[in-house]
């Protein structure tokens, strides 16, 4: 396309609203524009990249034997009521009513819809296995939309649903998706690692998230420095640090006026945080529960929720609720004489000796407390693993990095098929529920992640596979007839070959054209300038030096790049 006919919306200034590089660059390159919080319009340049990413996903999904589908984005409430999620989904769901006062939502995900399709369309085991996918707009009224299309309220997702007759079948379907995802992200030019993920208390039997390492990521990902182990911190099991054995001492109530935080306590008792156990009070779906972890540890709310049988709404208890449970102000909670529905005790705490806890009395703590002798609870793993701890697989040291989830694969099992009575006739003539898997990729988030991993101070560096245009042919001086003629010929020749090429024929200074080209991240630039009189043009890769090339050789040079990247010219 000729740039004189295109909507070019590049910005020189860095927009104040953007915090992270990909968001800044998507705005500056003119890929997206914001309409409302977390709601974006895709400009022509952004849409081209989106379509390219979609094409890669589509190709690999088809190669893996999945079939494309397109469901409606508007979903009747009844389906969600059947699965029990109409209530459970909470405020993140965009809900609406039609003119007859019937409830609908804008689909945040489509398990219910695809389970409904399966129960209507699939009658026999002979029709299985089946994997249906769609690339579709999803709606989630996120609490904190941010980072542009990384976490938006309207976004494009590829979601797939597999239907198998048994668990072995599901394992095969799941592994096919895992392999397809690895290929997809590789082809998109990003490093995305599958990591173990939580499946929830009633969730399925296996789950992996595809994570890209990123300082602005909202997930903590645990990696082993010795083996291949990688997991979301939500899931990674912790190993209790062994406390030095001591003889039990007599429990003692100590007056601790205004000593509330762990820091205050360390000073007051002149000891380390390893000698304290903190008792945190939560409201879990309306029930008041407590969890104890060592003074320096963080409670893992996913582990907590799972231990409580899959709590949906978990929040720190209010000061009033704390007062009710502990008969004391916030800061003096402890396990002795505590009035809660459930007391969960991290296994590290259960192995400590003579430690300090709140006394459930404002201004007092107990010292020399011991699990088993002085109190009891449900012992388990309720805390986050920490940097330097042992790998749960090989014992090596673990490190923790920030990550962003670009994809998620999940063995659902029969969770939805049972709830929604989605059954088929098996080999024995028996009606049994489908064994399901679901598989998502954040398409727009992937696009932002590609930029996050591929950019420099001048702009985006698109991998050839997803670039909005492969080549930018620039005429330095559009008033120079020879330059325009040669540039136009190269442009036409590349176009005829199927190369996605733009011709910068705008009446702008060369510097402006170069800056725009780099900002938009076009992988190859052909500059037709003064040397055209000597039969030469400049060829430049986005991050390499200029090569002077004979006019008649420049098209071959472009083809060479496609070959090097193992990409066929479309
Ligand atoms: P997150 O923990 O980031 O909210 P999620 O677990 O809610 O993600 P899924 O329900 O598994 O996400 O959705 C599948 C994919 O959709 C995610 O892996 C992610 O890439 C993408 N995604 C989810 N929410 C958003 C959003 N608000 N904006 C853009 N992409 C999203
Ligand atoms: Mg989410």
Coordinates of C-alpha atoms and ligand atoms in Angstrom, one line a residue:
X1 CA 0.0 0.0 0.0
X2 CA 1.1 3.5 -0.6
X3 CA 1.6 5.4 2.6
X4 CA 0.1 8.6 1.1
X5 CA -3.2 6.7 1.2
X6 CA -2.9 5.2 4.6
X7 CA -4.0 6.4 8.0
X8 CA -0.6 6.9 9.7
X9 CA -1.1 7.7 13.4
X10 CA 2.4 7.7 14.8
X11 CA 3.2 9.9 17.8
X12 CA 6.5 11.4 18.7
X13 CA 5.6 12.1 22.3
X14 CA 5.3 9.3 24.9
X15 CA 1.7 9.2 26.0
X16 CA 1.4 9.9 29.7
X17 CA -1.3 7.3 30.2
X18 CA 1.0 4.4 29.4
X19 CA 3.2 2.7 32.0
X20 CA 4.8 -0.1 30.1
X21 CA 6.8 -0.2 26.9
X22 CA 4.4 -2.3 24.9
X23 CA 1.5 0.0 25.7
X24 CA 3.6 3.1 24.9
X25 CA 4.7 1.7 21.6
X26 CA 1.3 0.5 20.6
X27 CA 0.0 4.0 21.1
X28 CA 3.0 5.7 19.5
X29 CA 3.1 3.4 16.5
X30 CA -0.6 4.1 16.0
X31 CA -1.8 0.5 16.6
X32 CA -4.5 1.2 19.2
X33 CA -6.5 4.1 20.6
X34 CA -8.3 4.1 23.9
X35 CA -12.1 4.7 24.0
X36 CA -12.7 4.1 27.7
X37 CA -10.9 2.4 30.5
X38 CA -9.7 -1.0 29.3
X39 CA -11.5 -0.5 26.0
X40 CA -9.5 0.0 22.8
X41 CA -10.0 0.6 19.1
X42 CA -7.7 -1.3 16.8
X43 CA -6.2 1.0 14.2
X44 CA -5.3 -0.4 10.8
X45 CA -1.7 -1.2 11.8
X46 CA -2.8 -2.9 15.0
X47 CA -5.4 -4.9 13.2
X48 CA -2.9 -6.2 10.7
X49 CA -0.7 -7.6 13.5
X50 CA -3.7 -9.0 15.3
X51 CA -4.8 -10.8 12.1
X52 CA -1.3 -12.2 11.6
X53 CA -1.2 -13.6 15.2
X54 CA -4.6 -15.0 14.6
X55 CA -3.5 -16.7 11.4
X56 CA -0.6 -18.4 13.2
X57 CA -2.9 -19.6 15.9
X58 CA -5.5 -20.8 13.4
X59 CA -2.9 -22.7 11.4
X60 CA -1.5 -24.5 14.4
X61 CA -4.9 -25.3 15.9
X62 CA -6.0 -26.8 12.5
X63 CA -2.8 -28.8 12.3
X64 CA -3.5 -30.2 15.8
X65 CA -6.8 -31.4 14.5
X66 CA -9.1 -28.8 16.0
X67 CA -12.0 -27.3 14.1
X68 CA -12.9 -23.7 14.0
X69 CA -16.3 -22.5 15.4
X70 CA -17.8 -19.2 16.2
X71 CA -20.2 -18.8 19.1
X72 CA -22.2 -15.8 20.0
X73 CA -20.6 -13.3 22.4
X74 CA -24.0 -12.8 24.0
X75 CA -24.9 -15.7 26.3
X76 CA -28.3 -16.4 28.0
X77 CA -28.1 -16.5 31.8
X78 CA -29.7 -19.9 31.9
X79 CA -26.6 -21.7 30.7
X80 CA -24.6 -20.1 33.5
X81 CA -27.2 -20.9 36.0
X82 CA -27.0 -24.5 35.0
X83 CA -23.2 -24.6 35.6
X84 CA -23.6 -22.6 38.8
X85 CA -21.4 -19.8 37.6
X86 CA -24.0 -17.1 37.1
X87 CA -23.6 -16.2 40.8
X88 CA -20.0 -17.3 41.2
X89 CA -18.6 -15.2 38.4
X90 CA -19.2 -12.0 40.3
X91 CA -18.6 -8.4 39.2
X92 CA -16.2 -9.3 36.4
X93 CA -19.1 -10.4 34.3
X94 CA -20.8 -7.8 32.0
X95 CA -24.5 -8.5 32.4
X96 CA -27.4 -7.1 30.4
X97 CA -31.1 -7.5 30.0
X98 CA -33.1 -7.7 26.7
X99 CA -36.4 -5.9 26.1
X100 CA -38.3 -8.7 27.7
X101 CA -36.2 -8.5 30.9
X102 CA -34.3 -11.7 30.2
X103 CA -30.8 -11.9 31.6
X104 CA -27.8 -12.2 29.4
X105 CA -24.0 -11.7 29.7
X106 CA -21.3 -10.8 27.4
X107 CA -19.2 -13.9 27.4
X108 CA -16.0 -13.7 29.6
X109 CA -15.3 -17.4 28.5
X110 CA -17.3 -20.1 26.8
X111 CA -17.2 -23.4 28.7
X112 CA -21.0 -23.4 29.2
X113 CA -21.7 -22.6 25.5
X114 CA -19.5 -25.3 24.2
X115 CA -20.8 -27.9 26.7
X116 CA -24.3 -27.0 25.5
X117 CA -23.2 -27.5 21.9
X118 CA -21.7 -30.8 22.7
X119 CA -24.7 -32.2 24.5
X120 CA -27.0 -31.2 21.6
X121 CA -24.7 -32.3 18.8
X122 CA -22.7 -35.3 20.0
X123 CA -24.6 -38.5 20.7
X124 CA -22.1 -41.3 20.5
X125 CA -18.5 -42.2 21.4
X126 CA -18.0 -42.7 17.7
X127 CA -18.0 -38.9 17.2
X128 CA -15.2 -38.5 19.7
X129 CA -12.6 -37.1 20.3
X130 CA -13.5 -33.6 19.1
X131 CA -11.8 -30.2 19.6
X132 CA -13.7 -27.0 18.8
X133 CA -12.1 -23.6 18.9
X134 CA -12.9 -20.0 18.2
X135 CA -11.1 -16.7 18.0
X136 CA -13.5 -14.3 19.5
X137 CA -14.0 -11.1 21.5
X138 CA -14.3 -11.6 25.2
X139 CA -15.6 -9.3 27.9
X140 CA -14.5 -9.0 31.5
X141 CA -15.2 -6.0 33.7
X142 CA -11.7 -6.3 35.2
X143 CA -11.2 -4.6 38.6
X144 CA -8.0 -3.0 37.4
X145 CA -7.8 -2.7 33.6
X146 CA -4.2 -1.7 32.8
X147 CA -1.2 -1.8 30.6
X148 CA -3.2 -1.3 27.4
X149 CA -4.4 -4.5 25.8
X150 CA -2.5 -6.6 28.4
X151 CA -5.4 -6.4 30.7
X152 CA -8.3 -4.9 29.0
X153 CA -12.1 -5.2 29.4
X154 CA -12.7 -6.2 25.8
X155 CA -10.0 -8.5 24.3
X156 CA -9.6 -11.2 21.7
X157 CA -9.1 -14.8 22.9
X158 CA -8.7 -18.0 21.2
X159 CA -10.6 -20.6 23.2
X160 CA -10.8 -24.3 22.5
X161 CA -12.7 -27.1 24.1
X162 CA -11.9 -30.7 23.8
X163 CA -14.4 -33.6 24.3
X164 CA -13.2 -37.1 25.0
X165 CA -14.7 -40.4 26.0
X166 CA -12.3 -40.9 28.9
X167 CA -9.3 -39.6 30.9
X168 CA -6.7 -41.2 28.5
X169 CA -8.3 -39.4 25.6
X170 CA -8.2 -36.2 27.5
X171 CA -4.5 -36.6 28.2
X172 CA -3.9 -37.0 24.5
X173 CA -6.0 -34.0 23.6
X174 CA -4.3 -31.9 26.3
X175 CA -0.8 -32.8 25.1
X176 CA -1.7 -32.0 21.5
X177 CA -2.7 -28.5 22.7
X178 CA 0.4 -28.1 24.8
X179 CA 2.6 -28.9 21.7
X180 CA 0.5 -26.6 19.5
X181 CA 0.9 -23.8 22.0
X182 CA 4.7 -24.2 22.1
X183 CA 4.7 -23.9 18.3
X184 CA 2.4 -20.9 18.3
X185 CA 4.4 -18.8 20.7
X186 CA 7.7 -19.8 19.0
X187 CA 6.3 -18.7 15.7
X188 CA 5.1 -15.4 17.2
X189 CA 8.7 -14.7 18.3
X190 CA 8.2 -14.9 22.1
X191 CA 9.6 -17.1 24.8
X192 CA 6.6 -18.5 26.7
X193 CA 7.2 -21.3 29.2
X194 CA 4.5 -23.7 30.3
X195 CA 4.4 -23.7 34.1
X196 CA 2.3 -25.8 36.6
X197 CA -0.8 -24.0 37.5
X198 CA -3.5 -24.3 40.1
X199 CA -6.6 -26.2 39.2
X200 CA -8.7 -25.1 42.2
X201 CA -10.3 -27.3 44.8
X202 CA -12.9 -28.9 42.5
X203 CA -11.0 -28.2 39.3
X204 CA -9.6 -30.8 36.9
X205 CA -6.6 -33.0 37.0
X206 CA -3.9 -30.8 35.4
X207 CA -3.2 -27.3 34.2
X208 CA -0.4 -25.3 32.7
X209 CA -0.1 -21.6 32.1
X210 CA 2.2 -20.3 29.4
X211 CA 4.2 -17.5 31.0
X212 CA 6.4 -14.9 29.5
X213 CA 9.0 -13.4 31.9
X214 CA 8.3 -9.8 32.4
X215 CA 9.1 -7.2 35.0
X216 CA 5.6 -5.9 34.7
X217 CA 4.0 -9.3 34.9
X218 CA 1.2 -9.8 37.5
X219 CA 2.1 -13.4 38.3
X220 CA 5.0 -14.7 40.3
X221 CA 6.5 -17.7 38.6
X222 CA 8.8 -20.1 40.4
X223 CA 11.7 -21.6 38.5
X224 CA 14.2 -24.2 39.6
X225 CA 17.9 -23.2 38.9
X226 CA 18.8 -26.9 38.6
X227 CA 16.0 -28.8 36.9
X228 CA 13.1 -28.0 34.5
X229 CA 10.5 -27.3 37.3
X230 CA 8.4 -24.2 36.8
X231 CA 5.2 -23.3 38.5
X232 CA 2.9 -20.4 39.3
X233 CA 3.6 -19.4 42.9
X234 CA -0.1 -20.2 43.6
X235 CA 0.7 -23.8 43.0
X236 CA 4.3 -24.3 44.0
X237 CA 4.5 -26.4 47.2
X238 CA 6.6 -24.9 50.0
X239 CA 9.0 -26.9 52.2
X240 CA 9.0 -26.0 55.9
X241 CA 12.3 -24.7 57.3
X242 CA 13.3 -27.0 60.2
X243 CA 13.3 -25.2 63.5
X244 CA 16.0 -26.1 66.0
X245 CA 14.7 -28.5 68.5
X246 CA 14.0 -27.1 72.0
X247 CA 12.5 -28.5 75.2
X248 CA 9.0 -27.1 75.7
X249 CA 8.9 -24.1 78.0
X250 CA 6.1 -22.9 80.1
X251 CA 3.6 -20.7 78.3
X252 CA 3.7 -17.1 79.4
X253 CA 1.4 -14.2 78.9
X254 CA 3.3 -11.0 78.3
X255 CA 2.0 -7.4 78.3
X256 CA 2.7 -5.9 74.9
X257 CA 1.0 -2.5 74.8
X258 CA 0.9 -1.0 71.2
X259 CA 3.1 -3.8 69.9
X260 CA 1.1 -5.0 66.9
X261 CA 3.2 -5.5 63.8
X262 CA 5.9 -8.2 63.4
X263 CA 8.5 -5.3 63.3
X264 CA 7.3 -4.0 66.6
X265 CA 7.3 -7.5 68.1
X266 CA 10.9 -8.3 66.9
X267 CA 12.1 -5.1 68.7
X268 CA 10.0 -5.7 71.8
X269 CA 11.0 -9.4 72.2
X270 CA 14.6 -8.8 70.8
X271 CA 14.4 -11.9 68.7
X272 CA 13.9 -12.9 65.0
X273 CA 10.7 -13.1 63.0
X274 CA 11.3 -16.9 62.9
X275 CA 10.2 -17.0 66.5
X276 CA 6.7 -15.6 65.7
X277 CA 3.6 -17.1 64.2
X278 CA 1.1 -14.7 62.8
X279 CA -2.6 -15.5 62.8
X280 CA -4.5 -13.9 60.0
X281 CA -8.3 -13.8 60.0
X282 CA -10.3 -14.1 56.8
X283 CA -13.8 -13.9 55.7
X284 CA -14.3 -16.9 53.4
X285 CA -17.7 -16.9 51.7
X286 CA -19.2 -15.5 54.8
X287 CA -17.4 -17.8 57.3
X288 CA -14.7 -16.5 59.6
X289 CA -11.5 -18.6 59.3
X290 CA -7.9 -18.1 60.6
X291 CA -4.6 -19.2 59.1
X292 CA -1.2 -19.3 60.8
X293 CA 2.1 -18.8 59.1
X294 CA 5.6 -18.0 60.4
X295 CA 6.2 -14.3 61.1
X296 CA 8.2 -13.7 57.9
X297 CA 5.9 -15.8 55.5
X298 CA 3.1 -14.7 53.2
X299 CA -0.2 -16.5 53.1
X300 CA -1.0 -18.1 49.8
X301 CA -4.7 -17.3 49.3
X302 CA -5.1 -19.9 46.5
X303 CA -3.8 -22.7 48.7
X304 CA -6.0 -21.3 51.5
X305 CA -9.1 -21.2 49.3
X306 CA -8.5 -24.8 48.1
X307 CA -8.0 -26.1 51.6
X308 CA -11.4 -24.6 52.5
X309 CA -13.0 -26.5 49.7
X310 CA -13.0 -23.9 46.9
X311 CA -13.8 -20.6 48.5
X312 CA -15.0 -18.0 45.9
X313 CA -15.0 -14.9 47.9
X314 CA -11.9 -14.6 50.2
X315 CA -11.0 -11.3 51.9
X316 CA -9.2 -10.2 55.0
X317 CA -11.7 -9.9 57.9
X318 CA -13.0 -6.5 58.9
X319 CA -11.8 -5.0 62.2
X320 CA -15.3 -5.8 63.6
X321 CA -15.0 -9.4 62.5
X322 CA -11.5 -9.6 64.0
X323 CA -12.9 -8.2 67.3
X324 CA -15.6 -10.9 67.3
X325 CA -13.2 -13.7 66.6
X326 CA -10.4 -12.6 68.9
X327 CA -12.1 -10.4 71.5
X328 CA -9.3 -8.0 70.8
X329 CA -8.2 -5.2 68.4
X330 CA -6.4 -6.0 65.2
X331 CA -2.8 -7.0 65.9
X332 CA -3.3 -9.4 68.8
X333 CA -4.9 -12.5 67.1
X334 CA -3.6 -15.9 68.1
X335 CA -4.7 -19.6 68.1
X336 CA -5.6 -19.9 71.8
X337 CA -9.2 -19.1 72.6
X338 CA -9.9 -18.1 69.1
X339 CA -13.5 -18.2 67.9
X340 CA -13.4 -19.1 64.2
X341 CA -15.0 -21.7 62.0
X342 CA -11.7 -23.2 60.9
X343 CA -8.1 -22.8 62.0
X344 CA -5.5 -23.7 59.4
X345 CA -1.9 -24.0 60.6
X346 CA 1.0 -24.0 58.2
X347 CA 3.1 -27.1 58.6
X348 CA 6.1 -24.9 59.3
X349 CA 4.4 -23.4 62.3
X350 CA 3.4 -26.9 63.6
X351 CA 7.1 -27.7 63.7
X352 CA 8.2 -24.6 65.6
X353 CA 9.2 -24.6 69.3
X354 CA 8.4 -22.1 72.0
X355 CA 7.1 -19.4 69.7
X356 CA 5.2 -16.1 70.2
X357 CA 1.5 -15.5 69.2
X358 CA -1.1 -13.0 69.9
X359 CA -3.1 -13.7 73.1
X360 CA -6.6 -12.7 71.7
X361 CA -6.5 -9.9 74.2
X362 CA -5.7 -6.3 73.3
X363 CA -2.2 -5.5 74.5
X364 CA -1.0 -9.1 75.2
X365 CA 1.0 -11.9 73.6
X366 CA 1.8 -15.4 74.6
X367 CA 5.4 -16.7 74.5
X368 CA 6.6 -20.3 74.6
X369 CA 3.6 -21.6 72.6
X370 CA 3.8 -25.0 71.0
X371 CA 1.5 -26.7 68.5
X372 CA -0.2 -29.8 69.8
X373 CA 0.3 -28.9 73.4
X374 CA -1.4 -25.5 73.4
X375 CA -3.6 -25.6 70.3
X376 CA -4.6 -27.6 67.3
X377 CA -5.8 -26.9 63.8
X378 CA -5.7 -28.3 60.3
X379 CA -2.1 -28.6 59.3
X380 CA -1.1 -28.0 55.7
X381 CA 0.8 -25.9 53.2
X382 CA -0.8 -22.4 53.2
X383 CA 2.1 -20.2 52.4
X384 CA 4.1 -18.9 49.4
X385 CA 7.3 -20.6 48.5
X386 CA 10.2 -18.0 48.7
X387 CA 13.4 -17.3 46.7
X388 CA 16.2 -19.7 47.6
X389 CA 13.9 -22.4 49.0
X390 CA 14.3 -26.0 47.8
X391 CA 12.7 -27.2 44.5
X392 CA 9.9 -29.6 45.3
X393 CA 11.1 -31.9 42.5
X394 CA 14.9 -32.0 42.7
X395 CA 15.8 -30.1 45.9
X396 CA 17.7 -27.5 43.9
X397 CA 17.4 -23.8 44.7
X398 CA 14.4 -21.9 43.3
X399 CA 14.2 -18.4 42.0
X400 CA 11.0 -16.3 41.5
X401 CA 10.4 -14.0 38.5
X402 CA 7.4 -11.9 37.4
X403 CA 5.5 -13.3 34.5
X404 CA 2.5 -12.6 32.3
X405 CA 0.1 -15.4 31.4
X406 CA -0.4 -15.5 27.6
X407 CA -2.1 -18.9 27.5
X408 CA -3.7 -21.5 29.7
X409 CA -4.5 -25.2 29.2
X410 CA -6.7 -27.0 31.6
X411 CA -8.0 -30.5 32.1
X412 CA -11.6 -29.9 33.2
X413 CA -12.6 -33.5 33.4
X414 CA -16.4 -33.8 33.9
X415 CA -16.9 -30.5 35.9
X416 CA -19.2 -28.9 33.3
X417 CA -20.5 -32.0 31.5
X418 CA -21.8 -33.3 34.8
X419 CA -23.3 -30.0 36.0
X420 CA -25.0 -29.5 32.6
X421 CA -25.9 -33.1 32.0
X422 CA -23.9 -33.3 28.8
X423 CA -23.6 -37.0 28.0
X424 CA -23.0 -39.4 25.1
X425 CA -23.5 -43.2 24.7
X426 CA -20.2 -45.1 25.3
X427 CA -19.1 -48.5 23.8
X428 CA -21.2 -50.3 26.4
X429 CA -24.4 -48.5 25.5
X430 CA -24.1 -46.5 28.8
X431 CA -24.8 -42.7 29.1
X432 CA -21.6 -41.0 30.4
X433 CA -20.5 -37.4 30.7
X434 CA -17.9 -35.9 28.3
X435 CA -14.4 -35.7 29.6
X436 CA -13.4 -32.1 28.7
X437 CA -10.4 -29.8 28.4
X438 CA -10.3 -26.1 27.8
X439 CA -7.5 -24.1 26.2
X440 CA -7.1 -20.3 26.0
X441 CA -4.7 -17.9 24.4
X442 CA -5.0 -14.2 25.0
X443 CA -4.5 -13.1 21.4
X444 CA -4.3 -9.3 22.0
X445 CA -2.2 -9.9 25.1
X446 CA 0.2 -12.0 23.1
X447 CA 0.5 -9.2 20.6
X448 CA 1.5 -6.8 23.5
X449 CA 3.9 -9.5 24.8
X450 CA 5.6 -9.7 21.4
X451 CA 6.3 -6.0 21.6
X452 CA 7.4 -6.3 25.3
X453 CA 10.1 -8.8 24.2
X454 CA 11.0 -7.2 20.9
X455 CA 11.6 -3.5 20.9
X456 CA 14.4 -0.9 21.4
X457 CA 14.6 2.9 22.0
X458 CA 13.5 3.6 18.4
X459 CA 10.4 1.5 18.4
X460 CA 9.0 -2.0 17.8
X461 CA 11.1 -4.8 16.2
X462 CA 8.5 -7.1 14.7
X463 CA 9.4 -10.7 14.0
X464 CA 8.8 -11.2 10.3
X465 CA 6.1 -13.7 11.1
X466 CA 3.7 -11.2 12.6
X467 CA 5.0 -7.9 11.2
X468 CA 2.2 -5.6 9.9
X469 CA 4.3 -5.1 6.7
X470 CA 7.4 -6.9 5.7
X471 CA 9.1 -4.2 3.7
X472 CA 9.0 -0.4 3.6
X473 CA 10.2 1.1 0.4
X474 CA 11.1 4.7 1.0
X475 CA 11.6 7.3 -1.7
X476 CA 13.9 9.9 -0.2
X477 CA 12.8 12.8 -2.4
X478 CA 9.4 12.3 -4.0
X479 CA 10.1 15.2 -6.4
X480 CA 13.0 13.2 -7.9
X481 CA 11.4 11.4 -10.9
X482 CA 14.1 8.6 -11.0
X483 CA 13.8 7.9 -7.3
X484 CA 10.1 7.6 -7.5
X485 CA 10.2 5.4 -10.6
X486 CA 12.7 2.9 -9.2
X487 CA 11.0 2.9 -5.8
X488 CA 7.6 2.3 -7.4
X489 CA 9.1 -0.6 -9.5
X490 CA 10.6 -2.3 -6.5
X491 CA 7.3 -1.8 -4.7
X492 CA 5.2 -3.3 -7.5
X493 CA 7.6 -6.2 -8.0
X494 CA 7.5 -7.1 -4.3
X495 CA 3.7 -6.7 -4.2
X496 CA 3.4 -9.1 -7.2
X497 CA 5.5 -11.7 -5.3
X498 CA 3.0 -11.5 -2.4
X499 CA 5.3 -9.6 0.0
X500 CA 3.4 -7.3 2.3
X501 CA 5.0 -4.0 1.3
X502 CA 4.4 -0.3 1.8
X503 CA 5.7 2.5 -0.2
X504 CA 6.5 5.7 1.7
X505 CA 5.6 8.2 -1.0
X506 CA 4.6 10.9 1.4
X507 CA 5.9 14.4 1.0
X508 CA 8.0 14.2 4.2
X509 CA 11.6 14.5 5.1
X510 CA 13.6 11.2 4.9
X511 CA 14.3 11.5 8.6
X512 CA 10.6 11.4 9.4
X513 CA 10.1 8.4 7.1
X514 CA 12.9 6.5 8.8
X515 CA 11.6 7.3 12.3
X516 CA 8.1 6.1 11.4
X517 CA 9.4 3.0 9.8
X518 CA 11.4 2.1 12.9
X519 CA 8.7 3.0 15.3
X520 CA 6.2 0.8 13.4
X521 CA 8.8 -1.9 13.5
X522 CA 8.9 -2.8 9.8
X523 CA 11.5 -5.5 9.5
X524 CA 13.0 -4.5 6.1
X525 CA 13.6 -1.0 4.7
X526 CA 14.6 -0.2 1.1
X527 CA 15.7 3.3 0.6
X528 CA 15.8 4.8 -2.8
X529 CA 17.9 8.0 -2.7
X530 CA 20.7 9.7 -4.5
X531 CA 22.7 6.6 -5.3
X532 CA 20.0 5.5 -7.6
X533 CA 21.9 7.3 -10.4
X534 CA 24.7 4.7 -9.7
X535 CA 22.2 1.9 -9.9
X536 CA 22.1 1.4 -6.1
X537 CA 19.6 1.4 -3.3
X538 CA 20.0 0.9 0.4
X539 CA 18.7 -2.2 2.1
X540 CA 18.4 -2.2 5.9
X541 CA 17.1 -4.7 8.5
X542 CA 15.4 -3.1 11.5
X543 CA 18.4 -3.7 13.8
X544 CA 21.3 -4.0 11.3
X545 CA 23.5 -1.6 9.4
X546 CA 22.7 -0.3 5.9
X547 CA 23.7 -2.5 3.0
X548 CA 24.2 -0.9 -0.4
X549 CA 22.7 -3.1 -3.0
X550 CA 22.3 -3.1 -6.8
X551 CA 18.7 -2.2 -7.8
X552 CA 18.3 -5.5 -9.6
X553 CA 19.4 -7.5 -6.6
X554 CA 17.3 -6.0 -3.9
X555 CA 14.2 -8.2 -4.4
X556 CA 16.4 -11.3 -4.1
X557 CA 17.8 -9.9 -0.8
X558 CA 14.2 -9.6 0.5
X559 CA 13.5 -13.2 -0.5
X560 CA 16.7 -14.3 1.3
X561 CA 15.3 -12.9 4.5
X562 CA 12.1 -14.9 4.2
X563 CA 14.2 -18.0 3.6
X564 CA 16.4 -17.3 6.6
X565 CA 13.4 -17.0 8.8
X566 CA 11.8 -20.1 7.3
X567 CA 8.7 -18.1 6.4
X568 CA 6.9 -18.4 3.1
X569 CA 5.9 -15.2 1.3
X570 CA 2.1 -15.1 1.6
Ligands
LIG1 P1 -5.4 -13.4 34.4 O1 -5.0 -14.2 35.6 O2 -4.3 -12.7 33.7 O3 -6.6 -12.6 34.7 P2 -7.1 -15.5 33.6 O4 -6.6 -16.7 34.4 O5 -8.3 -14.8 34.1 O6 -5.9 -14.5 33.4 P3 -8.1 -17.2 31.4 O7 -9.5 -17.2 31.9 O8 -7.3 -18.5 31.5 O9 -7.3 -16.0 32.1 O10 -8.1 -16.7 29.9 C1 -7.3 -17.2 28.9 C2 -6.3 -16.1 28.4 O11 -6.9 -14.9 28.1 C3 -5.3 -15.8 29.4 O12 -4.2 -16.7 29.4 C4 -4.8 -14.4 29.0 O13 -3.8 -14.5 28.0 C5 -6.1 -13.8 28.3 N1 -6.7 -12.8 29.2 C6 -7.4 -13.0 30.3 N2 -7.9 -11.9 30.8 C7 -7.5 -10.9 30.0 C8 -7.7 -9.5 29.9 N3 -8.4 -8.9 30.8 N4 -7.1 -8.8 28.9 C9 -6.4 -9.4 27.9 N5 -6.2 -10.7 27.9 C10 -6.7 -11.5 28.9
LIG2 MG1 -8.6 -13.0 35.1

